[in-house]
PDB file of C-alpha atoms in Angstrom:
ATOM      1  CA  MET A 780       0.000   0.000   0.000  1.00 61.00           C
ATOM      2  CA  ALA A 781       1.216   3.476  -0.907  1.00 66.00           C
ATOM      3  CA  PHE A 782       0.374   6.706   0.944  1.00 61.00           C
ATOM      4  CA  TYR A 783       0.344  10.253  -0.389  1.00 56.00           C
ATOM      5  CA  PHE A 784      -0.361  13.447   1.570  1.00 57.00           C
ATOM      6  CA  GLY A 785      -0.402  16.785  -0.227  1.00 59.00           C
ATOM      7  CA  ASP A 786      -0.222  20.260   1.250  1.00 62.00           C
ATOM      8  CA  GLU A 787      -2.168  23.513   0.986  1.00 65.00           C
ATOM      9  CA  SER A 788      -0.928  24.171  -2.572  1.00 63.00           C
ATOM     10  CA  ALA A 789      -2.294  22.666  -5.804  1.00 66.00           C
ATOM     11  CA  ASN A 790      -0.962  19.106  -5.874  1.00 65.00           C
ATOM     12  CA  THR A 791      -0.657  16.669  -8.759  1.00 70.00           C
ATOM     13  CA  ALA A 792       0.034  13.030  -7.977  1.00 64.00           C
ATOM     14  CA  SER A 793      -0.365   9.627  -9.595  1.00 71.00           C
ATOM     15  CA  LEU A 794       0.738   6.489  -7.811  1.00 65.00           C
ATOM     16  CA  GLY A 795       1.399   2.980  -9.038  1.00 61.00           C
ATOM     17  CA  ASN A 796      -0.634  -0.219  -9.123  1.00 65.00           C
ATOM     18  CA  ALA A 797      -0.655  -0.831  -5.378  1.00 62.00           C
ATOM     19  CA  SER A 798      -3.691   0.056  -3.270  1.00 66.00           C
ATOM     20  CA  ASP A 799      -3.250   3.770  -2.577  1.00 77.00           C
ATOM     21  CA  PHE A 800      -4.406   6.224   0.070  1.00 87.00           C
ATOM     22  CA  MET A 801      -4.206   9.831  -1.117  1.00 87.00           C
ATOM     23  CA  PHE A 802      -5.212  13.059   0.653  1.00 89.00           C
ATOM     24  CA  GLY A 803      -4.945  16.405  -1.094  1.00 88.00           C
ATOM     25  CA  PHE A 804      -5.561  18.871   1.766  1.00 86.00           C
ATOM     26  CA  GLY A 805      -5.894  22.468   0.388  1.00 85.00           C
ATOM     27  CA  GLY A 806      -5.509  23.662  -3.194  1.00 89.00           C
ATOM     28  CA  ASN A 807      -6.989  22.489  -6.477  1.00 94.00           C
ATOM     29  CA  ASP A 808      -5.521  19.010  -6.683  1.00 92.00           C
ATOM     30  CA  ARG A 809      -5.308  16.376  -9.426  1.00 93.00           C
ATOM     31  CA  LEU A 810      -4.994  12.937  -7.858  1.00 93.00           C
ATOM     32  CA  SER A 811      -5.025   9.639  -9.772  1.00 92.00           C
ATOM     33  CA  GLY A 812      -5.016   6.208  -8.191  1.00 88.00           C
ATOM     34  CA  ASN A 813      -4.429   4.085 -11.313  1.00 79.00           C
ATOM     35  CA  GLY A 814      -4.784   0.332 -10.578  1.00 79.00           C
ATOM     36  CA  SER A 815      -6.026  -1.543  -7.484  1.00 87.00           C
ATOM     37  CA  ASN A 816      -8.457  -0.389  -4.804  1.00 93.00           C
ATOM     38  CA  ASP A 817      -7.758   3.229  -3.884  1.00 92.00           C
ATOM     39  CA  VAL A 818      -9.009   5.709  -1.289  1.00 94.00           C
ATOM     40  CA  ILE A 819      -8.670   9.337  -2.447  1.00 94.00           C
ATOM     41  CA  ASP A 820      -9.815  12.456  -0.570  1.00 95.00           C
ATOM     42  CA  GLY A 821      -9.396  15.811  -2.278  1.00 93.00           C
ATOM     43  CA  GLY A 822      -9.745  17.948   0.852  1.00 92.00           C
ATOM     44  CA  ASP A 823     -10.374  21.669   0.331  1.00 93.00           C
ATOM     45  CA  GLY A 824     -10.284  23.190  -3.141  1.00 94.00           C
ATOM     46  CA  SER A 825     -11.778  22.270  -6.508  1.00 96.00           C
ATOM     47  CA  ASP A 826     -10.169  18.902  -7.120  1.00 95.00           C
ATOM     48  CA  THR A 827     -10.065  16.307  -9.893  1.00 96.00           C
ATOM     49  CA  LEU A 828      -9.939  12.731  -8.608  1.00 97.00           C
ATOM     50  CA  ASP A 829      -9.564   9.690 -10.869  1.00 96.00           C
ATOM     51  CA  GLY A 830      -9.794   6.259  -9.295  1.00 94.00           C
ATOM     52  CA  GLY A 831      -8.707   4.321 -12.375  1.00 93.00           C
ATOM     53  CA  ASP A 832      -9.152   0.544 -12.263  1.00 93.00           C
ATOM     54  CA  GLY A 833     -10.179  -1.203  -9.069  1.00 94.00           C
ATOM     55  CA  ASN A 834     -12.919  -0.695  -6.487  1.00 96.00           C
ATOM     56  CA  ASP A 835     -12.212   2.844  -5.333  1.00 96.00           C
ATOM     57  CA  VAL A 836     -13.562   5.277  -2.743  1.00 97.00           C
ATOM     58  CA  LEU A 837     -13.358   8.941  -3.794  1.00 98.00           C
ATOM     59  CA  SER A 838     -14.340  11.940  -1.683  1.00 97.00           C
ATOM     60  CA  GLY A 839     -14.310  15.466  -3.072  1.00 96.00           C
ATOM     61  CA  ASP A 840     -14.823  17.090   0.336  1.00 93.00           C
ATOM     62  CA  HIS A 841     -15.084  20.901  -0.040  1.00 93.00           C
ATOM     63  CA  GLY A 842     -15.075  22.733  -3.382  1.00 95.00           C
ATOM     64  CA  ASP A 843     -16.433  22.159  -6.888  1.00 98.00           C
ATOM     65  CA  ASP A 844     -14.891  18.783  -7.629  1.00 97.00           C
ATOM     66  CA  THR A 845     -14.726  16.294 -10.505  1.00 98.00           C
ATOM     67  CA  LEU A 846     -14.713  12.610  -9.518  1.00 98.00           C
ATOM     68  CA  LEU A 847     -14.103   9.803 -12.029  1.00 98.00           C
ATOM     69  CA  GLY A 848     -14.601   6.266 -10.809  1.00 97.00           C
ATOM     70  CA  GLY A 849     -13.032   4.398 -13.720  1.00 96.00           C
ATOM     71  CA  ALA A 850     -13.465   0.640 -13.983  1.00 96.00           C
ATOM     72  CA  GLY A 851     -14.600  -1.273 -10.905  1.00 96.00           C
ATOM     73  CA  HIS A 852     -17.340  -0.946  -8.296  1.00 98.00           C
ATOM     74  CA  ASP A 853     -16.687   2.500  -6.848  1.00 98.00           C
ATOM     75  CA  GLY A 854     -18.073   4.803  -4.182  1.00 98.00           C
ATOM     76  CA  LEU A 855     -18.021   8.527  -5.036  1.00 99.00           C
ATOM     77  CA  ASP A 856     -18.949  11.298  -2.596  1.00 98.00           C
ATOM     78  CA  GLY A 857     -18.889  14.838  -3.954  1.00 98.00           C
ATOM     79  CA  GLY A 858     -19.138  16.594  -0.592  1.00 96.00           C
ATOM     80  CA  SER A 859     -20.060  20.279  -0.563  1.00 95.00           C
ATOM     81  CA  GLY A 860     -19.928  22.375  -3.725  1.00 96.00           C
ATOM     82  CA  ASP A 861     -21.230  21.959  -7.274  1.00 98.00           C
ATOM     83  CA  ASP A 862     -19.617  18.675  -8.228  1.00 98.00           C
ATOM     84  CA  ARG A 863     -19.432  16.445 -11.294  1.00 99.00           C
ATOM     85  CA  LEU A 864     -19.399  12.705 -10.603  1.00 99.00           C
ATOM     86  CA  ASP A 865     -18.979  10.004 -13.246  1.00 99.00           C
ATOM     87  CA  GLY A 866     -19.019   6.410 -12.070  1.00 98.00           C
ATOM     88  CA  GLN A 867     -17.963   5.080 -15.491  1.00 98.00           C
ATOM     89  CA  ALA A 868     -17.766   1.250 -15.644  1.00 97.00           C
ATOM     90  CA  GLY A 869     -18.959  -0.958 -12.782  1.00 98.00           C
ATOM     91  CA  ASN A 870     -21.797  -0.995 -10.261  1.00 99.00           C
ATOM     92  CA  ASP A 871     -21.185   2.276  -8.445  1.00 99.00           C
ATOM     93  CA  ILE A 872     -22.677   4.263  -5.571  1.00 99.00           C
ATOM     94  CA  LEU A 873     -22.601   8.020  -6.210  1.00 99.00           C
ATOM     95  CA  LEU A 874     -23.581  10.699  -3.700  1.00 98.00           C
ATOM     96  CA  GLY A 875     -23.711  14.386  -4.582  1.00 98.00           C
ATOM     97  CA  ARG A 876     -24.446  15.833  -1.112  1.00 94.00           C
ATOM     98  CA  GLY A 877     -24.438  19.665  -1.037  1.00 93.00           C
ATOM     99  CA  GLY A 878     -24.564  21.897  -4.103  1.00 96.00           C
ATOM    100  CA  ALA A 879     -26.015  21.617  -7.590  1.00 98.00           C
ATOM    101  CA  ASP A 880     -24.353  18.429  -8.792  1.00 98.00           C
ATOM    102  CA  ARG A 881     -24.208  16.621 -12.111  1.00 99.00           C
ATOM    103  CA  ILE A 882     -23.956  12.861 -11.654  1.00 99.00           C
ATOM    104  CA  LEU A 883     -23.503  10.199 -14.347  1.00 99.00           C
ATOM    105  CA  GLY A 884     -23.696   6.516 -13.504  1.00 99.00           C
ATOM    106  CA  GLY A 885     -21.985   5.147 -16.608  1.00 98.00           C
ATOM    107  CA  ALA A 886     -22.107   1.442 -17.437  1.00 97.00           C
ATOM    108  CA  GLY A 887     -23.366  -0.895 -14.718  1.00 98.00           C
ATOM    109  CA  ASP A 888     -26.209  -1.017 -12.199  1.00 98.00           C
ATOM    110  CA  ASP A 889     -25.658   2.164 -10.202  1.00 99.00           C
ATOM    111  CA  ILE A 890     -27.190   3.863  -7.168  1.00 99.00           C
ATOM    112  CA  ILE A 891     -27.241   7.668  -7.458  1.00 99.00           C
ATOM    113  CA  LEU A 892     -28.257  10.081  -4.691  1.00 99.00           C
ATOM    114  CA  GLY A 893     -28.361  13.788  -5.453  1.00 98.00           C
ATOM    115  CA  GLY A 894     -28.460  15.107  -1.893  1.00 97.00           C
ATOM    116  CA  GLU A 895     -29.196  18.800  -1.377  1.00 95.00           C
ATOM    117  CA  GLY A 896     -29.408  21.252  -4.259  1.00 96.00           C
ATOM    118  CA  ASN A 897     -30.898  21.188  -7.752  1.00 98.00           C
ATOM    119  CA  ASP A 898     -29.108  18.195  -9.228  1.00 99.00           C
ATOM    120  CA  LYS A 899     -28.978  16.501 -12.625  1.00 99.00           C
ATOM    121  CA  LEU A 900     -28.835  12.709 -12.376  1.00 99.00           C
ATOM    122  CA  ARG A 901     -28.337  10.364 -15.312  1.00 99.00           C
ATOM    123  CA  GLY A 902     -28.067   6.610 -14.913  1.00 98.00           C
ATOM    124  CA  GLU A 903     -26.909   5.844 -18.476  1.00 98.00           C
ATOM    125  CA  ALA A 904     -26.501   2.080 -19.174  1.00 96.00           C
ATOM    126  CA  GLY A 905     -27.695  -0.564 -16.707  1.00 97.00           C
ATOM    127  CA  ASP A 906     -30.560  -0.977 -14.251  1.00 97.00           C
ATOM    128  CA  ASP A 907     -30.046   2.080 -12.068  1.00 98.00           C
ATOM    129  CA  ARG A 908     -31.678   3.578  -8.985  1.00 99.00           C
ATOM    130  CA  LEU A 909     -31.822   7.384  -8.886  1.00 99.00           C
ATOM    131  CA  TYR A 910     -32.838   9.436  -5.859  1.00 99.00           C
ATOM    132  CA  GLY A 911     -33.045  13.202  -6.259  1.00 98.00           C
ATOM    133  CA  GLU A 912     -33.616  13.834  -2.544  1.00 98.00           C
ATOM    134  CA  SER A 913     -33.870  17.588  -1.733  1.00 96.00           C
ATOM    135  CA  GLY A 914     -34.120  20.287  -4.400  1.00 97.00           C
ATOM    136  CA  ASP A 915     -35.643  20.597  -7.863  1.00 98.00           C
ATOM    137  CA  ASP A 916     -33.851  17.770  -9.641  1.00 98.00           C
ATOM    138  CA  THR A 917     -33.746  16.353 -13.171  1.00 99.00           C
ATOM    139  CA  LEU A 918     -33.591  12.552 -13.407  1.00 99.00           C
ATOM    140  CA  ASN A 919     -32.858  10.474 -16.509  1.00 99.00           C
ATOM    141  CA  GLY A 920     -32.372   6.750 -16.083  1.00 98.00           C
ATOM    142  CA  GLY A 921     -30.939   6.123 -19.545  1.00 97.00           C
ATOM    143  CA  SER A 922     -31.251   2.621 -20.945  1.00 95.00           C
ATOM    144  CA  GLY A 923     -32.221  -0.299 -18.727  1.00 94.00           C
ATOM    145  CA  THR A 924     -34.989  -0.885 -16.194  1.00 95.00           C
ATOM    146  CA  ASP A 925     -34.501   2.062 -13.860  1.00 98.00           C
ATOM    147  CA  THR A 926     -36.143   3.211 -10.641  1.00 98.00           C
ATOM    148  CA  LEU A 927     -36.491   6.986 -10.245  1.00 99.00           C
ATOM    149  CA  ASN A 928     -37.450   8.813  -7.055  1.00 99.00           C
ATOM    150  CA  GLY A 929     -37.303  12.599  -7.138  1.00 98.00           C
ATOM    151  CA  GLY A 930     -37.779  13.063  -3.405  1.00 97.00           C
ATOM    152  CA  ARG A 931     -38.690  16.533  -2.168  1.00 95.00           C
ATOM    153  CA  GLY A 932     -38.971  19.439  -4.587  1.00 96.00           C
ATOM    154  CA  ASN A 933     -40.389  19.992  -8.069  1.00 96.00           C
ATOM    155  CA  ASP A 934     -38.591  17.341 -10.087  1.00 97.00           C
ATOM    156  CA  VAL A 935     -38.419  16.560 -13.802  1.00 98.00           C
ATOM    157  CA  PHE A 936     -38.238  12.985 -15.079  1.00 98.00           C
ATOM    158  CA  ASP A 937     -36.519  13.393 -18.422  1.00 98.00           C
ATOM    159  CA  TYR A 938     -36.815  10.966 -21.352  1.00 98.00           C
ATOM    160  CA  ASP A 939     -34.566  11.557 -24.364  1.00 95.00           C
ATOM    161  CA  ALA A 940     -35.344   8.446 -26.417  1.00 93.00           C
ATOM    162  CA  LEU A 941     -37.703   5.475 -26.641  1.00 91.00           C
ATOM    163  CA  SER A 942     -34.846   3.240 -25.507  1.00 91.00           C
ATOM    164  CA  ASP A 943     -34.927   4.982 -22.108  1.00 95.00           C
ATOM    165  CA  SER A 944     -38.141   3.107 -21.250  1.00 95.00           C
ATOM    166  CA  PRO A 945     -39.506   1.121 -24.210  1.00 89.00           C
ATOM    167  CA  GLY A 946     -43.040  -0.244 -24.221  1.00 79.00           C
ATOM    168  CA  PHE A 947     -44.034  -3.680 -25.474  1.00 66.00           C
ATOM    169  CA  GLU A 948     -47.228  -5.600 -26.034  1.00 50.00           C
ATOM    170  CA  GLU A 949     -48.682  -7.133 -22.859  1.00 51.00           C
ATOM    171  CA  THR A 950     -47.899 -10.637 -24.180  1.00 49.00           C
ATOM    172  CA  SER A 951     -44.213  -9.844 -24.507  1.00 53.00           C
ATOM    173  CA  PRO A 952     -41.895 -11.323 -21.849  1.00 54.00           C
ATOM    174  CA  LEU A 953     -39.709  -8.220 -22.145  1.00 60.00           C
ATOM    175  CA  VAL A 954     -40.886  -5.655 -19.615  1.00 69.00           C
ATOM    176  CA  VAL A 955     -38.147  -3.074 -19.256  1.00 82.00           C
ATOM    177  CA  ARG A 956     -40.124   0.072 -18.483  1.00 92.00           C
ATOM    178  CA  ASP A 957     -38.898   2.473 -15.807  1.00 97.00           C
ATOM    179  CA  ASN A 958     -40.595   2.887 -12.431  1.00 98.00           C
ATOM    180  CA  ILE A 959     -41.170   6.362 -10.970  1.00 99.00           C
ATOM    181  CA  ILE A 960     -41.766   6.457  -7.210  1.00 98.00           C
ATOM    182  CA  GLY A 961     -43.413   9.322  -5.334  1.00 97.00           C
ATOM    183  CA  PHE A 962     -44.644  11.249  -8.385  1.00 97.00           C
ATOM    184  CA  ASP A 963     -46.591  14.368  -7.357  1.00 95.00           C
ATOM    185  CA  GLY A 964     -47.620  16.291 -10.458  1.00 90.00           C
ATOM    186  CA  ARG A 965     -50.464  18.410  -9.061  1.00 76.00           C
ATOM    187  CA  GLY A 966     -51.486  19.427 -12.604  1.00 70.00           C
ATOM    188  CA  ALA A 967     -49.563  22.674 -12.256  1.00 64.00           C
ATOM    189  CA  ALA A 968     -46.252  24.281 -13.084  1.00 65.00           C
ATOM    190  CA  LEU A 969     -45.244  23.581  -9.495  1.00 78.00           C
ATOM    191  CA  GLY A 970     -44.869  19.866  -8.911  1.00 92.00           C
ATOM    192  CA  ASP A 971     -43.216  16.919 -10.618  1.00 96.00           C
ATOM    193  CA  ARG A 972     -43.295  16.655 -14.408  1.00 96.00           C
ATOM    194  CA  ILE A 973     -42.360  14.152 -17.116  1.00 97.00           C
ATOM    195  CA  ASP A 974     -40.384  15.620 -20.030  1.00 97.00           C
ATOM    196  CA  LEU A 975     -40.949  14.007 -23.446  1.00 96.00           C
ATOM    197  CA  SER A 976     -39.984  17.052 -25.505  1.00 96.00           C
ATOM    198  CA  THR A 977     -36.728  15.596 -26.860  1.00 96.00           C
ATOM    199  CA  ILE A 978     -38.415  12.541 -28.417  1.00 95.00           C
ATOM    200  CA  ASP A 979     -39.562  12.798 -32.041  1.00 94.00           C
ATOM    201  CA  ALA A 980     -43.243  11.857 -31.812  1.00 93.00           C
ATOM    202  CA  ASN A 981     -43.808  11.467 -35.566  1.00 91.00           C
ATOM    203  CA  ARG A 982     -41.117   9.773 -37.615  1.00 88.00           C
ATOM    204  CA  GLU A 983     -43.082  10.203 -40.832  1.00 87.00           C
ATOM    205  CA  VAL A 984     -42.469  13.976 -40.722  1.00 89.00           C
ATOM    206  CA  ALA A 985     -39.065  15.646 -40.849  1.00 91.00           C
ATOM    207  CA  GLY A 986     -37.787  17.296 -37.693  1.00 92.00           C
ATOM    208  CA  ASN A 987     -38.536  16.788 -34.018  1.00 93.00           C
ATOM    209  CA  GLN A 988     -42.325  16.599 -33.703  1.00 94.00           C
ATOM    210  CA  ALA A 989     -44.024  17.046 -30.333  1.00 94.00           C
ATOM    211  CA  PHE A 990     -46.521  14.556 -28.932  1.00 93.00           C
ATOM    212  CA  ASN A 991     -50.197  15.464 -29.092  1.00 91.00           C
ATOM    213  CA  LEU A 992     -52.789  14.347 -26.557  1.00 89.00           C
ATOM    214  CA  ASN A 993     -54.070  11.572 -28.854  1.00 90.00           C
ATOM    215  CA  GLN A 994     -50.676   9.882 -28.553  1.00 93.00           C
ATOM    216  CA  LEU A 995     -50.729   9.785 -24.742  1.00 94.00           C
ATOM    217  CA  THR A 996     -52.647   7.437 -22.455  1.00 94.00           C
ATOM    218  CA  TYR A 997     -52.519   6.851 -18.709  1.00 96.00           C
ATOM    219  CA  SER A 998     -54.144   3.765 -17.225  1.00 95.00           C
ATOM    220  CA  GLN A 999     -53.525   1.832 -13.998  1.00 95.00           C
ATOM    221  CA  GLY A1000     -50.316   3.717 -13.348  1.00 96.00           C
ATOM    222  CA  ILE A1001     -48.847   3.193 -16.845  1.00 95.00           C
ATOM    223  CA  LEU A1002     -48.104   6.227 -19.021  1.00 96.00           C
ATOM    224  CA  THR A1003     -47.846   5.270 -22.700  1.00 95.00           C
ATOM    225  CA  ALA A1004     -46.537   7.649 -25.361  1.00 95.00           C
ATOM    226  CA  THR A1005     -47.009   6.258 -28.873  1.00 92.00           C
ATOM    227  CA  VAL A1006     -44.729   7.456 -31.667  1.00 92.00           C
ATOM    228  CA  ILE A1007     -46.151   7.601 -35.177  1.00 90.00           C
ATOM    229  CA  GLY A1008     -43.911   5.667 -37.518  1.00 83.00           C
ATOM    230  CA  PHE A1009     -43.398   2.654 -39.685  1.00 64.00           C
ATOM    231  CA  GLY A1010     -43.316  -0.916 -38.414  1.00 59.00           C
ATOM    232  CA  ILE A1011     -45.250  -3.069 -35.964  1.00 55.00           C
ATOM    233  CA  PRO A1012     -47.916  -1.190 -33.942  1.00 55.00           C
ATOM    234  CA  GLY A1013     -46.749  -0.751 -30.372  1.00 55.00           C
ATOM    235  CA  SER A1014     -43.083  -1.229 -31.242  1.00 59.00           C
ATOM    236  CA  LEU A1015     -42.528   2.531 -31.023  1.00 76.00           C
ATOM    237  CA  ASP A1016     -44.106   3.067 -27.619  1.00 89.00           C
ATOM    238  CA  LEU A1017     -42.489   4.581 -24.563  1.00 94.00           C
ATOM    239  CA  GLN A1018     -43.994   3.337 -21.306  1.00 94.00           C
ATOM    240  CA  VAL A1019     -43.345   4.503 -17.753  1.00 97.00           C
ATOM    241  CA  ARG A1020     -44.890   3.044 -14.605  1.00 97.00           C
ATOM    242  CA  LEU A1021     -45.892   5.496 -11.892  1.00 98.00           C
ATOM    243  CA  VAL A1022     -45.840   3.417  -8.719  1.00 98.00           C
ATOM    244  CA  GLY A1023     -49.025   3.768  -6.671  1.00 97.00           C
ATOM    245  CA  ASN A1024     -51.079   5.002  -9.640  1.00 96.00           C
ATOM    246  CA  PRO A1025     -50.935   8.709  -8.661  1.00 96.00           C
ATOM    247  CA  PRO A1026     -53.027  11.300 -10.546  1.00 94.00           C
ATOM    248  CA  LEU A1027     -51.467  12.450 -13.829  1.00 94.00           C
ATOM    249  CA  ASP A1028     -52.836  15.463 -15.705  1.00 92.00           C
ATOM    250  CA  LEU A1029     -52.539  15.062 -19.485  1.00 89.00           C
ATOM    251  CA  VAL A1030     -54.928  17.753 -20.686  1.00 75.00           C
ATOM    252  CA  GLY A1031     -54.612  20.951 -18.637  1.00 60.00           C
ATOM    253  CA  GLN A1032     -52.736  24.017 -19.840  1.00 58.00           C
ATOM    254  CA  THR A1033     -50.240  23.428 -17.026  1.00 62.00           C
ATOM    255  CA  ASN A1034     -50.289  19.644 -17.295  1.00 86.00           C
ATOM    256  CA  ASP A1035     -47.779  17.175 -15.901  1.00 94.00           C
ATOM    257  CA  ILE A1036     -46.204  16.332 -19.283  1.00 93.00           C
ATOM    258  CA  ILE A1037     -43.653  18.532 -21.060  1.00 92.00           C
ATOM    259  CA  LEU A1038     -44.393  17.913 -24.743  1.00 88.00           C
TER     260      LEU A1038
END
């Protein structure tokens, strides 16, 4: 095992393939663990921490930090400040804590917690669990069967593509739709909302067409958005399950869907 302790200046350090313990103290540090299972704490300052391969534990502590997990099953804690966390490969646990954080899960089945602040959480590949916690957060599970919980605040559940939560016929054994927990839309601008505005709702017309109300249904807790296009009916559906079958306003001027 190798140990590294910085000082109050801006430190740059990269150790070898042994399991490393690194502490940056003050300054804007750049600390890289490379191989094996590393523990890296940036201390004060706006730090960049890269765990590299192995199952690493990274802590940004104070400041606006960037944490990169690399390969392996990592634990990333941004601490205070507006941090950027990227778990990259592996089944990671990522915690934003204070500040307005941007957190990416990367490949693998990740657990992402935004903490305080207005955070942007994106699971990317894998079956991820996203928790916005406090603040007005934006959650995007990416591909896979994801579980999204905005927590307190007026949260947006963002869907960029049909592959984020594809719908299938009821007879299909493939059920990969996302689950949203604790949705509270209220049918108003204040409250949780589901954003479908990035998805092209009509592939027979050039450009990015918005969904109309005839393409949306909500029944028994399942929101279905049907894209007009060529191919098998139902193959171009996006489906999202709202756990507990909460009310969902599809028709009001300030409805719960961003089209």
